[in-house]
Amino acid sequence: MMRTFRRGIHPLENKLTADIPLQEFPTPDKVYIPLSQHIGAPAEAIVKEGDEVKCGTLIAAAKGNMSACVHSSVSGTVLGIVQRTSARGTPVPHVCIQNDGRYEQERLNILENPSREEIIERIKEAGIVGMGGATFPTHIKYQTTKKIDTLIINASECEPYLTCDHRLMLDETDEFLRGVVYLKKAADAARAVIGVEKNKKDAYIKLKEKAAGLGIDVRLLKTKYPQGSEKQLIYAITRRFVPTCGLPSDIGVIVSNVHTAYSLCRAIELGEPCYKRAVTVSGGGVEQKGNFFIRIGVPYGYIYEKLRGNMVEDDTHKILVGGPMMGIALHSLEPVTTKGASGVLFLTDKEFYHEKETQCINCASCVRSCPMNLMPLEIEACILGGQEDRLEKYHVQSCVECGACAYVCPAKRPLLQAIRLAKQTIAKRRTK
Amino acid sequence: MKNLVVSSSPHIVSDRSTKKIMSDVLIALTPAIIASVCIYGLYSLLVLFLSIGSCVLAEFLYNLVRKKEQTIYDLSAIVTGTILALNLPPVVPFYVPIVGGFFAIIIVKMLFGGIGRNFANPAITARIFLLLSWGSLMTSFVSPVNFGEAGVMGLFSYFENIVNPNLPDAITSATPLAFAKGALQNGANPLENINMLDMFLGKTGGSAGEVSALAILIGGAYLLIKKIIDWKIPAIYITSTVIFTAIFYANTGYAGEYVYSYLFGGGLLFGAFFMATDYATSPNTFIGTIIYSLGLGLLTVLIRKFSPMDEGVSFAILLMNIVVPLLDKIIPKPFGAPKKTVKDLFLKLKTKRKSKDGEVCSTAAQISNSSVPFVKEEGGSDGKK
């Protein structure tokens, strides 16, 4: 029986690149590696202008515990540390490296039969973060002192368009599964479950075949958005609820993404730190859609020029990093690929919405679609009406910002924006 | 590259829109309209057009006078007009639907803020307003046209009554619910002298759109398949009416007959599928919907049995509409909130006055799922207010 969570939506999948195998992507002459690609404190640069680096050289060390190391993705000369705008539009220091085109490697030592501590240390050294998009430093997740019984690998990839995890499972099955084994050991979990959505049946069958001997369980889940949301995925697989302000580890579960497992396997078996990742490039604005291994620090403008083909430049009106439900819209082509960027979509006018909002008709579609069982229409009414006291009652902080409410709204109201504003309003009131 | 659109997520939306929902409702109402023409002739179409016309005109004029953006294109005025017309007796003087249409749109809908803001269903409130204004007109129901006798000319029956408010007794007909009421007083079988199949198909006295159970069920099925309405409202409303009828009429000895009569003879099906499900006036939450639908069923049966009126659906819906703002105060627990026990409730009552403690999420779980940058919240709110 296929499992799932309550409520949720069924957006058009548009997985245009599901059949295109992963390929290596060329790298430009200069890469800009951001020092803050993760949640927490930015890493501290340890290289300076003129230093020679290789692929995998540590260029910025984790600062404090809630941080992650950053490595060079090319070999060449450091040109300096420059401020560039990130995808979110904020200025972030980037290490600019001149690519010498030789791609010489600097590897960590190869671990054989690593212990739990060694694996966690390797996660930290290799700068692995949650590669599904959240970019939470992975070693912190696994350092937990709580008893973990289940490791869940999030292979649902519920966002439309994105297919990089799907291709990773098909093209790099063995490395991925070995990565899952390492993660299971790092979590000290009794079982590991891979949750795959039904629209990736080919990956499910392939994994099922190979995972049997490794003590990994593969589960088929209903195709529904947001199946890949951590709390919903845990509920679908274990029927446990993550408490409102708690962590998955509170109920004995750790969730990691497919790419995290894959990167870990490479870090342990090849000693390769996390300096490139699988990225889906899709949308109507590019001719050569596909799934590529792209090094960290490649400007999106370079990707666009390489893949645009004969498409007219002015047809692309929206560029998204991530999927269309939760992704970030870029203001220019200046930002670069990061560890958390699982896809970049070049959308034409037809592929995103322009409708103007109309009056709320109180249909409660948003309430019926909310995976967290919130009332978006009431939250929006409070925000618009300035009723901050009333806002306190609606559990705004539980929102996972999946956007299901705004997706289903027939009046096209910007419900998620209202909820984000409500979150900030409440946070401000609480700190007063 | 120029003209890049920067906006916050989500970047795609479904193709549902207010207009599409309203046109789906109109499609679902079509079988009932066709049935009313087949049963009472073209006069019911005249009433329909007058009602729709006055609703649209009322909304147009209101927006014009208040200098607001024109909202008639969302089709909701047409839906209100159609539902109102189908709620009226098949033959009413021309001014009745016009007054009703203006009342529904201006007083009930627009003055309260337009679509989605009305406190009660406009069509129902207008119907009750008309019932209180022209009691005898609103309760005299003509018999179905006998097409076997009148032939095609039967389509043009009743047009002589366009201004005449007083229908001759010869052409009026009692509704199945009036029979039921009479039967209750006499202790007789409510289905005596009534053909059960005719009643299901609608060849009986009653409001123009409410008589044909078959047509309404077709339209209702369409709404359910297209997921326009919440299935729980008609399902619970109809089931609870059936159950309450069976309970309240158990002592008459004809409970089964009363159930049949109440199910297919009055406005129950039409009300359950098209009026109780009105978005603005039905609850937004699961628990609210259940209380609302159960209340509808109970009130319908109570009014039908204990009041002097034959029919109770519109009053039941109006009364429950007024309860809805209260039901919407029930806020569901979010996913993952701890289950409340009786002990917690006591604790809550005790501590309620001391502090208003809300949940504070500064944990990584919250952040790893959210796309806002890391914002650390300083401590809780305990004792700071």
Short mmCIF file of C-alpha atoms in Angstrom, two decimals, chain A residues 105 137 139 188 229 240 268 300 337 409 411:
data_model
loop_
_atom_site.label_atom_id
_atom_site.label_comp_id
_atom_site.label_asym_id
_atom_site.label_seq_id
_atom_site.Cartn_x
_atom_site.Cartn_y
_atom_site.Cartn_z
CA GLN A 105 42.75 17.17 -7.23
CA PRO A 137 24.99 21.49 8.24
CA HIS A 139 27.21 16.91 10.91
CA ASP A 188 23.29 4.69 14.64
CA SER A 229 8.64 18.22 3.47
CA ARG A 240 4.92 9.73 13.86
CA ILE A 268 34.48 8.66 2.30
CA TYR A 300 23.96 31.27 -13.55
CA THR A 337 25.55 27.77 -7.92
CA CYS A 409 -6.35 29.71 -4.17
CA ALA A 411 -8.70 34.17 -6.07
#
